[in-house]
Structures are given as C-alpha cells and as structure tokens.
Amino acid sequence: MKKVFAILILYGFTFCAQAQNCNRLAKRSVKNLEPFRFNGSLNKVLLSRGESAELSLILRGGKKYRILVDGGNVMGVLSFKIYDRHKTLVFDNSKHDMAQYWDFNIGATQEYHIVVTYPISNEGYNDVTTRGCVALAVGFLDNSP
Amino acid sequence: MLLACGGDDKETALTSDVSSEILLEDEIISAKQIKELKNASKVVYTLPSPVEMADILKETEAVYDVYILNDPDAVDGYVTDFKRAMNLGVYFTDLSFTSLFDYAQEAMRFMGAAQTMSDELNIQGVFTEDVMMRIEENMNDKDSLIDIVGSTYMDTDLYLQDNERPVIAKAILAGAWLEGLYIAVSLKTDSEQENQIWKKVGEQKPALGNLVRLLEDCKDAQFDSLLIDLRSLVKTFEAVKLDYQPIEVVTDTASMRTNLGGDLNVLIDKKTSNQIKSQIIALRNSITK
C-alpha cells in the first residue's frame, strides 16, 4: 500500500514538473517572438520521437507573421512545415538549415496548416529523450514597410 | 491552444478531411505530402484570440461604441461554470477591444469583470495583485496594456490545460470569438467602412468551421444548444463566397522570410449579411443574457 502511495506521489510530482517545464518553454517561446506581437494563442504539446502535431490557423492578409517552434535544450531542433488550404507545401524548414523560426508576409487571409515533427533522429542531442514538450508560438505585425 | 477534448478521434478526422481534398485537388497534392499530413497524430483547430479579434476590428478603422459591449456589472447573473466561461471569453474580447481602442477606464472595468469570472471558475494565479497593479500602471500605454491582456489570456489557457478542463477552455474560446463577430456586425457605419467590415466577417468563415469542429470534438452536452445555432450559422455562411487568387511563394533565405502573396475577394449579398447579423446578435445575446 505504501509502495502504491509512493508511486502515486512520484507520478504526481513528475506530472507537475513536466507541466511546469512545458509552461516555461511555452512562455519563453512567446518572449522570443519579439518584436512581433504574440497572437494570444499558445500551443504546447507532448510529442514522442517521430510523432507530429498539426495546427490549423488563419493567417491574415496584410500582416507579417513570425512562426516559432521550440523543443527546448533536450529535444533539439524540430521539423516544421506549412501547407496552404489546398494542403500544398509552402514552407519546409529542412530546406533552411532547420531554422526554428521563420517570418511570413501574408497577401490574403486564409487557413494554413503547420505540421511540427519531433524527428526520429536528432544528431547531437540527448538520444535518451523519447518524449518531450514542444511549443509553437505565432506573432504578428502590420505589413507596413 | 493544444487542449484536446477527445484525443483519439483526431487522426480519423484529419484522414477523412485529407481524403476529400485528394478527390478535389488530385493534381496538386503529392502522395508524400498527404502521408506527412496523415501522420500528424495531434490535430488542433484554432480561432483568432481576443487580441487578434480586436486587431481585426481595429483594421476596419470604424468608430466603435463601448455601449454595445457586455455589461461588466452583469457578472452576478452568471451562475453556472459553463455560462461563466462563455462570458469570461466575452469579457476577454471586450477587454482587448477597450485596451486597443484607448478606452482605459472601460478596460479597467472589463478587467475587473474578467477577474471575477476567473475567480468564480477557480482559475488560480492569473489575475493576481501584481497583474492588476501592472494594468493600473499601464492604463495609458495601449501597447503594454494589450500585451498584459494577451498574457492573462495565455495564463488562463495554460492553467486550464494543466488542470485538464477542456470544456471550460473551449467555452472561453467560443465566447471570445463570438463577441468579436458581434462587435463587428453591431456597428453603424458608412457604406465604405461597411464593406471593409463585412470583408473581415466573411474572412472568418473558415474559423467558424474550426469552432464547430472544436466543440464537436468535446462531445459535451453543454455545447449542444450552441452547436445547433452554430451549424445554422455555417449554413448561412455557405452563401459567402471566398474567391482566392493563387498564392505566389517567394522565399528570401537571407532575411529568413517567405512572401505568401495572393488575394482574396469576399462576396456577400445584402440578404446574407442581414441574416448573418441577426443570427450572430441572437447567439451572442443567448450567451450574455
């Protein structure tokens, strides 16, 4: 009985610590958007190796956006791709040195799909980590010169 | 917000979406891209946040009347958690709106209303004394004020995610987005501004679809009545034509920037806009009354 209780407490602590780390990571990603204004929707998700998450969001015409992914120091670089409403690929960070953020000038308001993937193999990073927190933050600015 | 109501159904939902796209746009989608999209095991639909809704309203350059907003003193009338959550969303948008449009005194009142709703919902650590003090100190600094509002909205969301309260989180989101639309359609403007406003309203057509998917995903009976009204609104929005011009993709690697050019014409006839307006007003009033 004592053992079960101890395991439950340990699980509780681990869960809380993971949530807090995830929140810290998410808040850091918002800070890193500057000088772009955070759009108010914070996205964080737990991903295992090889797993992806898709975010469907509307980017507005006449705005500049910064899209930033952050897996923290443990997970390393993440893959992110952007598809338009036809599901046609319009951006792939693997073609740009796995950049963890990118800026976009949007001509017309429409829905885009951002797919973030925790790569199966991440050279130079902790290979022990099989699951971790990923934050995705979006900021915007007026598209004036 | 990546807070799911019912996680297991998402892959199926995306797969069926993608399958229908294949039939329609066979020629432009490569098998590899479809595979990558299908493999996304967590699919999240988002809506513009209160800060973005206020920014959309700002773009219309219309003159707004604070009296169309919800009554900050109405908080005592919201007695269920569901109603409180919907109205916390409404107050978040009213707060963003008054902050961005320099109605500092009103912003303080909406901050008070949002704090009360948040306390009633037992959302801890968001509207702290420190936050309220920062608001008072920045009352005349629009940019700081809107940043504080954005961060309180984010902290509310994080708290609800950590405490696994997706229904409350989605209710806030729904209330906030509907209030933004309500403000937009409740204005009396000249015809040029009216066209601009209706273009913005029409552009929200995909967001409406996202909201319905989000709430359906929750499978919670509290959303049943709202979903009936929203599906009816979806039907009315079917008459709104979004005429997209093709996207031109131009990437400048040195400046880490991609231009996604293109244009969008929004076509709405008078009958449809009147119907949308009356449905949105009725929907919003069902939340706040």
Short mmCIF file of C-alpha atoms in Angstrom, two decimals:
data_model
loop_
_atom_site.label_atom_id
_atom_site.label_comp_id
_atom_site.label_asym_id
_atom_site.label_seq_id
_atom_site.Cartn_x
_atom_site.Cartn_y
_atom_site.Cartn_z
CA MET A 1 0.00 0.00 0.00
CA LYS A 2 2.83 2.35 0.98
CA LYS A 3 4.56 1.50 -2.29
CA VAL A 4 1.46 2.37 -4.34
CA PHE A 5 1.12 5.65 -2.44
CA ALA A 6 4.77 6.49 -3.07
CA ILE A 7 4.42 5.72 -6.78
CA LEU A 8 1.34 7.94 -6.99
CA ILE A 9 3.15 10.80 -5.28
CA LEU A 10 6.16 10.34 -7.57
CA TYR A 11 3.85 10.29 -10.60
CA GLY A 12 2.15 13.46 -9.36
CA PHE A 13 5.47 15.26 -8.91
CA THR A 14 6.71 14.12 -12.32
CA PHE A 15 3.47 15.27 -13.97
CA CYS A 16 3.63 18.68 -12.25
CA ALA A 17 7.31 19.13 -13.08
CA GLN A 18 6.65 18.25 -16.72
CA ALA A 19 3.71 20.68 -16.91
CA GLN A 20 5.80 23.45 -15.32
CA ASN A 21 8.72 22.83 -17.68
CA CYS A 22 6.33 22.84 -20.60
CA ASN A 23 4.80 26.14 -19.46
CA ARG A 24 8.24 27.67 -19.00
CA LEU A 25 9.17 26.59 -22.51
CA ALA A 26 5.92 27.96 -23.92
CA LYS A 27 6.38 31.32 -22.20
CA ARG A 28 9.97 31.52 -23.42
CA SER A 29 8.77 30.95 -26.99
CA VAL A 30 6.37 33.90 -26.63
CA LYS A 31 9.23 36.14 -25.42
CA ASN A 32 11.34 35.07 -28.39
CA LEU A 33 8.69 36.36 -30.80
CA GLU A 34 9.70 39.96 -30.16
CA PRO A 35 9.33 42.43 -31.87
CA PHE A 36 6.26 40.60 -33.17
CA ARG A 37 3.08 40.81 -31.07
CA PHE A 38 2.04 37.45 -29.66
CA ASN A 39 -1.29 36.44 -31.22
CA GLY A 40 -2.65 35.25 -27.86
CA SER A 41 -2.96 31.54 -28.65
CA LEU A 42 -0.25 29.49 -27.02
CA ASN A 43 0.25 26.00 -28.33
CA LYS A 44 2.15 23.31 -26.46
CA VAL A 45 2.06 19.59 -26.96
CA LEU A 46 3.88 16.46 -25.85
CA LEU A 47 5.47 14.61 -28.75
CA SER A 48 7.28 11.30 -28.96
CA ARG A 49 10.06 10.61 -31.46
CA GLY A 50 8.70 10.54 -35.00
CA GLU A 51 5.37 11.99 -33.88
CA SER A 52 3.79 15.11 -35.40
CA ALA A 53 1.18 17.65 -34.41
CA GLU A 54 -0.80 19.76 -36.81
CA LEU A 55 -2.09 23.22 -36.04
CA SER A 56 -4.70 24.72 -38.29
CA LEU A 57 -4.77 28.51 -38.11
CA ILE A 58 -5.85 31.55 -40.09
CA LEU A 59 -3.15 33.98 -41.16
CA ARG A 60 -4.45 37.41 -42.13
CA GLY A 61 -3.71 39.29 -45.30
CA GLY A 62 -1.64 42.45 -44.89
CA LYS A 63 0.17 41.08 -41.84
CA LYS A 64 3.69 39.87 -41.16
CA TYR A 65 3.87 36.74 -39.04
CA ARG A 66 6.64 35.03 -37.14
CA ILE A 67 6.12 31.31 -36.55
CA LEU A 68 8.41 29.82 -33.95
CA VAL A 69 8.85 26.27 -32.67
CA ASP A 70 10.78 25.41 -29.53
CA GLY A 71 11.62 21.97 -28.20
CA GLY A 72 13.97 23.22 -25.51
CA ASN A 73 17.53 22.08 -24.95
CA VAL A 74 16.68 18.43 -24.59
CA MET A 75 14.65 17.72 -27.70
CA GLY A 76 16.80 19.76 -30.04
CA VAL A 77 15.76 21.01 -33.44
CA LEU A 78 12.28 20.27 -34.70
CA SER A 79 10.97 19.94 -38.20
CA PHE A 80 8.17 22.27 -39.22
CA LYS A 81 6.30 22.53 -42.48
CA ILE A 82 3.49 24.81 -43.59
CA TYR A 83 0.73 23.85 -46.00
CA ASP A 84 -1.87 26.12 -47.55
CA ARG A 85 -5.61 25.38 -47.56
CA HIS A 86 -5.12 23.04 -50.55
CA LYS A 87 -2.60 21.11 -48.46
CA THR A 88 0.15 22.25 -50.81
CA LEU A 89 3.53 22.64 -49.11
CA VAL A 90 4.58 26.31 -48.96
CA PHE A 91 7.40 26.13 -46.41
CA ASP A 92 9.75 23.44 -45.13
CA ASN A 93 12.40 24.35 -42.53
CA SER A 94 14.57 21.38 -43.58
CA LYS A 95 15.39 23.42 -46.69
CA HIS A 96 16.59 26.29 -44.48
CA ASP A 97 19.04 24.70 -42.04
CA MET A 98 16.19 23.57 -39.78
CA ALA A 99 15.53 27.20 -38.77
CA GLN A 100 13.37 27.18 -35.66
CA TYR A 101 11.52 30.34 -36.64
CA TRP A 102 10.58 31.96 -39.93
CA ASP A 103 8.77 35.13 -40.98
CA PHE A 104 5.93 35.31 -43.49
CA ASN A 105 4.33 38.22 -45.34
CA ILE A 106 0.74 37.23 -45.98
CA GLY A 107 -1.06 38.50 -49.07
CA ALA A 108 -4.56 37.14 -48.47
CA THR A 109 -6.31 35.87 -45.37
CA GLN A 110 -6.59 32.11 -45.42
CA GLU A 111 -6.19 28.97 -43.42
CA TYR A 112 -2.76 27.35 -43.14
CA HIS A 113 -1.71 24.07 -41.56
CA ILE A 114 1.53 23.93 -39.56
CA VAL A 115 2.92 20.45 -39.01
CA VAL A 116 5.59 20.13 -36.31
CA THR A 117 7.52 16.87 -36.07
CA TYR A 118 9.92 15.57 -33.43
CA PRO A 119 12.47 13.90 -35.71
CA ILE A 120 13.28 10.24 -35.13
CA SER A 121 16.96 11.07 -35.01
CA ASN A 122 18.39 14.35 -33.79
CA GLU A 123 22.14 14.45 -34.11
CA GLY A 124 23.98 15.99 -31.19
CA TYR A 125 21.03 15.92 -28.81
CA ASN A 126 20.03 13.69 -25.94
CA ASP A 127 19.05 10.45 -27.62
CA VAL A 128 17.59 9.15 -24.36
CA THR A 129 14.66 11.53 -24.56
CA THR A 130 11.82 9.79 -26.33
CA ARG A 131 9.07 12.23 -25.38
CA GLY A 132 9.08 15.92 -24.69
CA CYS A 133 7.27 19.22 -24.83
CA VAL A 134 7.05 21.31 -27.96
CA ALA A 135 5.85 24.91 -28.02
CA LEU A 136 4.59 26.70 -31.09
CA ALA A 137 4.10 30.44 -30.92
CA VAL A 138 2.79 32.87 -33.52
CA GLY A 139 3.32 36.63 -33.55
CA PHE A 140 2.15 39.30 -35.96
CA LEU A 141 2.94 42.83 -37.11
CA ASP A 142 1.34 45.19 -39.56
CA ASN A 143 2.75 44.64 -43.02
CA SER A 144 3.79 48.26 -43.49
CA PRO A 145 7.29 48.88 -44.89
CA MET B 1 -4.44 26.00 -27.56
CA LEU B 2 -3.49 22.35 -27.86
CA LEU B 3 -6.01 21.16 -25.30
CA ALA B 4 -8.00 18.26 -26.65
CA CYS B 5 -11.45 17.20 -25.55
CA GLY B 6 -11.32 13.78 -27.16
CA GLY B 7 -7.89 12.91 -28.45
CA ASP B 8 -8.44 9.59 -30.21
CA ASP B 9 -10.79 10.88 -32.88
CA LYS B 10 -8.44 13.43 -34.29
CA GLU B 11 -6.43 11.27 -36.61
CA THR B 12 -9.62 9.94 -38.17
CA ALA B 13 -10.97 13.45 -38.62
CA LEU B 14 -7.85 14.60 -40.39
CA THR B 15 -7.71 11.49 -42.54
CA SER B 16 -11.24 11.99 -43.82
CA ASP B 17 -10.58 15.69 -44.46
CA VAL B 18 -7.48 14.87 -46.40
CA SER B 19 -9.21 12.13 -48.38
CA SER B 20 -11.86 14.52 -49.65
CA GLU B 21 -9.14 17.00 -50.58
CA ILE B 22 -7.43 14.30 -52.64
CA LEU B 23 -10.54 13.83 -54.75
CA LEU B 24 -10.93 17.55 -55.33
CA GLU B 25 -7.34 18.56 -55.89
CA ASP B 26 -5.70 15.41 -57.08
CA GLU B 27 -3.34 17.14 -59.41
CA ILE B 28 -1.65 19.42 -56.89
CA ILE B 29 -1.08 17.13 -53.97
CA SER B 30 1.82 14.77 -53.89
CA ALA B 31 1.47 11.44 -52.15
CA LYS B 32 4.36 12.35 -49.86
CA GLN B 33 2.64 15.48 -48.59
CA ILE B 34 -0.56 13.61 -47.88
CA LYS B 35 1.36 10.98 -45.96
CA GLU B 36 3.03 13.66 -43.83
CA LEU B 37 -0.28 15.31 -43.06
CA LYS B 38 -1.95 12.00 -42.26
CA ASN B 39 0.85 11.17 -39.87
CA ALA B 40 0.09 14.22 -37.71
CA SER B 41 -1.33 12.38 -34.73
CA LYS B 42 -2.49 15.53 -32.93
CA VAL B 43 -4.64 17.92 -34.91
CA VAL B 44 -5.61 21.25 -33.46
CA TYR B 45 -8.03 23.78 -34.88
CA THR B 46 -7.55 27.33 -33.69
CA LEU B 47 -9.56 30.53 -33.68
CA PRO B 48 -8.32 34.09 -33.61
CA SER B 49 -7.72 35.04 -29.95
CA PRO B 50 -9.37 38.10 -28.33
CA VAL B 51 -6.21 40.11 -29.07
CA GLU B 52 -6.42 39.19 -32.76
CA MET B 53 -10.17 39.84 -32.91
CA ALA B 54 -9.57 43.34 -31.51
CA ASP B 55 -6.80 43.87 -34.06
CA ILE B 56 -9.15 42.79 -36.87
CA LEU B 57 -11.71 45.34 -35.65
CA LYS B 58 -9.00 47.99 -35.48
CA GLU B 59 -8.13 47.35 -39.14
CA THR B 60 -11.63 48.36 -40.22
CA GLU B 61 -10.94 51.91 -38.96
CA ALA B 62 -14.55 52.14 -37.89
CA VAL B 63 -15.66 54.18 -34.88
CA TYR B 64 -16.88 51.87 -32.15
CA ASP B 65 -19.29 52.40 -29.35
CA VAL B 66 -18.40 50.84 -25.99
CA TYR B 67 -22.09 50.60 -25.12
CA ILE B 68 -22.51 47.64 -27.46
CA LEU B 69 -20.14 45.62 -25.24
CA ASN B 70 -21.32 43.35 -22.45
CA ASP B 71 -22.18 44.93 -19.11
CA PRO B 72 -19.22 44.46 -16.74
CA ASP B 73 -21.69 44.53 -13.82
CA ALA B 74 -23.59 41.53 -15.18
CA VAL B 75 -21.15 39.07 -13.59
CA ASP B 76 -23.51 38.12 -10.72
CA GLY B 77 -26.07 36.85 -13.23
CA TYR B 78 -23.78 34.09 -14.50
CA VAL B 79 -24.24 31.22 -12.08
CA THR B 80 -23.09 28.06 -13.88
CA ASP B 81 -19.45 27.38 -14.72
CA PHE B 82 -20.33 26.98 -18.38
CA LYS B 83 -22.04 30.37 -18.54
CA ARG B 84 -19.18 31.94 -16.58
CA ALA B 85 -16.64 30.51 -19.00
CA MET B 86 -18.51 31.73 -22.08
CA ASN B 87 -18.75 35.19 -20.55
CA LEU B 88 -15.11 35.18 -19.44
CA GLY B 89 -14.39 34.79 -23.17
CA VAL B 90 -16.77 37.67 -23.94
CA TYR B 91 -15.07 39.86 -21.33
CA PHE B 92 -11.61 38.98 -22.67
CA THR B 93 -12.61 40.30 -26.10
CA ASP B 94 -14.28 43.40 -24.60
CA LEU B 95 -11.12 43.96 -22.58
CA SER B 96 -8.87 43.56 -25.64
CA PHE B 97 -11.12 45.87 -27.62
CA THR B 98 -11.21 48.64 -25.00
CA SER B 99 -7.44 48.32 -24.45
CA LEU B 100 -6.62 48.59 -28.14
CA PHE B 101 -9.08 51.44 -28.75
CA ASP B 102 -7.80 53.52 -25.81
CA TYR B 103 -10.88 53.22 -23.60
CA ALA B 104 -8.71 52.94 -20.48
CA GLN B 105 -11.45 53.41 -17.84
CA GLU B 106 -13.68 50.84 -19.51
CA ALA B 107 -10.72 48.45 -19.86
CA MET B 108 -10.30 48.57 -16.07
CA ARG B 109 -13.96 47.67 -15.59
CA PHE B 110 -13.70 44.74 -18.00
CA MET B 111 -10.53 43.59 -16.29
CA GLY B 112 -12.49 43.57 -13.02
CA ALA B 113 -15.30 41.56 -14.65
CA ALA B 114 -12.83 39.06 -16.13
CA GLN B 115 -11.13 38.73 -12.73
CA THR B 116 -14.47 37.99 -11.05
CA MET B 117 -15.37 35.35 -13.65
CA SER B 118 -11.91 33.83 -13.39
CA ASP B 119 -12.16 33.65 -9.57
CA GLU B 120 -15.63 32.09 -9.77
CA LEU B 121 -14.21 29.47 -12.13
CA ASN B 122 -11.39 28.84 -9.65
CA ILE B 123 -8.70 29.71 -12.19
CA GLN B 124 -5.75 30.48 -9.99
CA GLY B 125 -2.66 32.62 -10.43
CA VAL B 126 -3.83 34.67 -13.42
CA PHE B 127 -5.48 37.88 -12.23
CA THR B 128 -3.02 38.36 -9.40
CA GLU B 129 -2.48 41.58 -7.48
CA ASP B 130 0.73 42.05 -9.42
CA VAL B 131 -1.14 41.81 -12.76
CA MET B 132 -3.85 44.22 -11.61
CA MET B 133 -1.16 46.68 -10.48
CA ARG B 134 0.64 46.44 -13.81
CA ILE B 135 -2.62 47.21 -15.57
CA GLU B 136 -3.21 50.30 -13.47
CA GLU B 137 0.34 51.47 -14.09
CA ASN B 138 -0.01 50.98 -17.85
CA MET B 139 -3.54 52.30 -18.26
CA ASN B 140 -2.40 54.93 -20.74
CA ASP B 141 0.05 52.74 -22.60
CA LYS B 142 -2.04 50.89 -25.16
CA ASP B 143 0.74 48.55 -26.30
CA SER B 144 1.67 47.44 -22.80
CA LEU B 145 -1.99 47.06 -21.88
CA ILE B 146 -2.76 44.78 -24.82
CA ASP B 147 0.36 42.73 -24.06
CA ILE B 148 -0.82 42.24 -20.47
CA VAL B 149 -4.26 41.21 -21.72
CA GLY B 150 -2.65 38.72 -24.13
CA SER B 151 -0.56 37.29 -21.33
CA THR B 152 -3.54 36.90 -18.94
CA TYR B 153 -5.43 35.08 -21.70
CA MET B 154 -2.41 32.83 -22.23
CA ASP B 155 -2.05 32.13 -18.48
CA THR B 156 -5.76 31.27 -18.25
CA ASP B 157 -5.32 28.83 -21.11
CA LEU B 158 -2.20 27.26 -19.56
CA TYR B 159 -3.96 26.84 -16.22
CA LEU B 160 -6.92 25.10 -17.85
CA GLN B 161 -4.61 22.85 -19.89
CA ASP B 162 -2.63 21.84 -16.81
CA ASN B 163 -5.80 21.15 -14.87
CA GLU B 164 -7.48 19.26 -17.71
CA ARG B 165 -10.58 21.41 -18.03
CA PRO B 166 -11.08 21.41 -21.81
CA VAL B 167 -14.79 22.23 -21.76
CA ILE B 168 -14.17 25.45 -19.83
CA ALA B 169 -11.25 26.31 -22.14
CA LYS B 170 -13.35 25.79 -25.28
CA ALA B 171 -16.26 27.75 -23.83
CA ILE B 172 -13.94 30.72 -23.21
CA LEU B 173 -12.61 30.46 -26.75
CA ALA B 174 -16.14 30.32 -28.24
CA GLY B 175 -17.39 33.27 -26.17
CA ALA B 176 -14.37 35.38 -27.11
CA TRP B 177 -14.62 34.73 -30.84
CA LEU B 178 -18.39 35.27 -30.99
CA GLU B 179 -18.07 38.56 -29.11
CA GLY B 180 -15.56 39.76 -31.74
CA LEU B 181 -18.02 38.97 -34.53
CA TYR B 182 -20.85 40.56 -32.56
CA ILE B 183 -18.93 43.82 -32.18
CA ALA B 184 -18.16 43.82 -35.91
CA VAL B 185 -21.77 43.35 -37.05
CA SER B 186 -23.26 45.74 -34.49
CA LEU B 187 -21.79 48.91 -35.92
CA LYS B 188 -23.47 51.70 -37.75
CA THR B 189 -21.03 52.88 -40.42
CA ASP B 190 -20.87 54.43 -43.86
CA SER B 191 -21.00 52.10 -46.86
CA GLU B 192 -17.22 52.05 -47.48
CA GLN B 193 -16.47 51.02 -43.91
CA GLU B 194 -19.35 48.57 -44.02
CA ASN B 195 -17.77 46.78 -46.99
CA GLN B 196 -14.48 46.61 -45.10
CA ILE B 197 -16.18 45.19 -42.01
CA TRP B 198 -18.10 42.57 -43.99
CA LYS B 199 -14.91 41.53 -45.74
CA LYS B 200 -13.43 40.84 -42.29
CA VAL B 201 -16.57 38.99 -41.20
CA GLY B 202 -16.55 36.89 -44.39
CA GLU B 203 -12.88 36.02 -43.83
CA GLN B 204 -13.95 34.35 -40.58
CA LYS B 205 -15.81 31.62 -42.50
CA PRO B 206 -13.01 29.01 -42.01
CA ALA B 207 -12.76 29.97 -38.30
CA LEU B 208 -16.46 29.21 -37.89
CA GLY B 209 -15.84 25.73 -39.30
CA ASN B 210 -12.93 25.33 -36.87
CA LEU B 211 -15.10 26.35 -33.92
CA VAL B 212 -17.76 23.76 -34.82
CA ARG B 213 -15.07 21.04 -35.10
CA LEU B 214 -13.53 22.08 -31.78
CA LEU B 215 -16.84 21.92 -29.93
CA GLU B 216 -17.97 18.69 -31.62
CA ASP B 217 -14.67 17.16 -30.56
CA CYS B 218 -15.58 17.92 -26.92
CA LYS B 219 -18.68 15.70 -27.08
CA ASP B 220 -20.13 17.58 -24.12
CA ALA B 221 -23.88 18.10 -23.84
CA GLN B 222 -23.39 21.67 -22.61
CA PHE B 223 -22.35 22.63 -26.15
CA ASP B 224 -25.41 21.02 -27.80
CA SER B 225 -27.57 24.13 -27.98
CA LEU B 226 -24.67 26.33 -29.09
CA LEU B 227 -23.73 23.80 -31.76
CA ILE B 228 -27.26 23.84 -33.20
CA ASP B 229 -27.03 27.62 -33.57
CA LEU B 230 -23.51 27.47 -34.97
CA ARG B 231 -24.43 24.83 -37.57
CA SER B 232 -27.28 27.07 -38.65
CA LEU B 233 -24.79 29.94 -38.96
CA VAL B 234 -22.50 27.67 -41.02
CA LYS B 235 -25.42 27.12 -43.40
CA THR B 236 -25.92 30.87 -43.79
CA PHE B 237 -22.17 31.36 -44.33
CA GLU B 238 -22.33 28.89 -47.22
CA ALA B 239 -23.67 31.79 -49.30
CA VAL B 240 -20.49 33.77 -48.55
CA LYS B 241 -18.11 33.24 -51.47
CA LEU B 242 -14.39 33.41 -50.82
CA ASP B 243 -12.67 33.93 -54.16
CA TYR B 244 -8.98 33.16 -53.61
CA GLN B 245 -6.30 34.13 -56.11
CA PRO B 246 -3.39 31.66 -56.34
CA ILE B 247 -0.61 32.04 -53.78
CA GLU B 248 2.79 33.10 -55.07
CA VAL B 249 5.53 31.77 -52.82
CA VAL B 250 8.76 33.79 -52.77
CA THR B 251 11.42 32.99 -50.17
CA ASP B 252 14.35 35.19 -49.19
CA THR B 253 16.69 32.93 -47.23
CA ALA B 254 19.00 35.76 -46.12
CA SER B 255 16.21 37.60 -44.31
CA MET B 256 14.51 34.34 -43.23
CA ARG B 257 11.27 35.44 -44.78
CA THR B 258 8.72 33.98 -47.20
CA ASN B 259 6.14 36.04 -49.03
CA LEU B 260 2.87 34.19 -49.45
CA GLY B 261 1.24 36.50 -51.94
CA GLY B 262 -2.24 36.25 -53.36
CA ASP B 263 -5.53 37.98 -52.96
CA LEU B 264 -8.98 37.25 -51.63
CA ASN B 265 -12.32 38.67 -52.71
CA VAL B 266 -15.17 38.21 -50.26
CA LEU B 267 -18.61 38.18 -51.84
CA ILE B 268 -21.63 38.58 -49.57
CA ASP B 269 -25.06 39.75 -50.71
CA LYS B 270 -27.24 42.01 -48.58
CA LYS B 271 -29.73 39.29 -47.69
CA THR B 272 -26.95 37.01 -46.43
CA SER B 273 -25.23 39.76 -44.42
CA ASN B 274 -28.54 40.69 -42.77
CA GLN B 275 -29.17 37.08 -41.89
CA ILE B 276 -25.65 36.60 -40.52
CA LYS B 277 -26.03 39.75 -38.48
CA SER B 278 -29.31 38.70 -36.87
CA GLN B 279 -28.01 35.19 -36.14
CA ILE B 280 -24.80 36.48 -34.52
CA ILE B 281 -26.69 39.01 -32.39
CA ALA B 282 -29.13 36.31 -31.23
CA LEU B 283 -26.25 33.91 -30.49
CA ARG B 284 -24.27 36.46 -28.54
CA ASN B 285 -27.30 37.59 -26.56
CA SER B 286 -28.04 33.98 -25.64
CA ILE B 287 -24.57 33.93 -24.04
CA THR B 288 -24.71 37.23 -22.17
CA LYS B 289 -28.37 37.33 -21.10
#
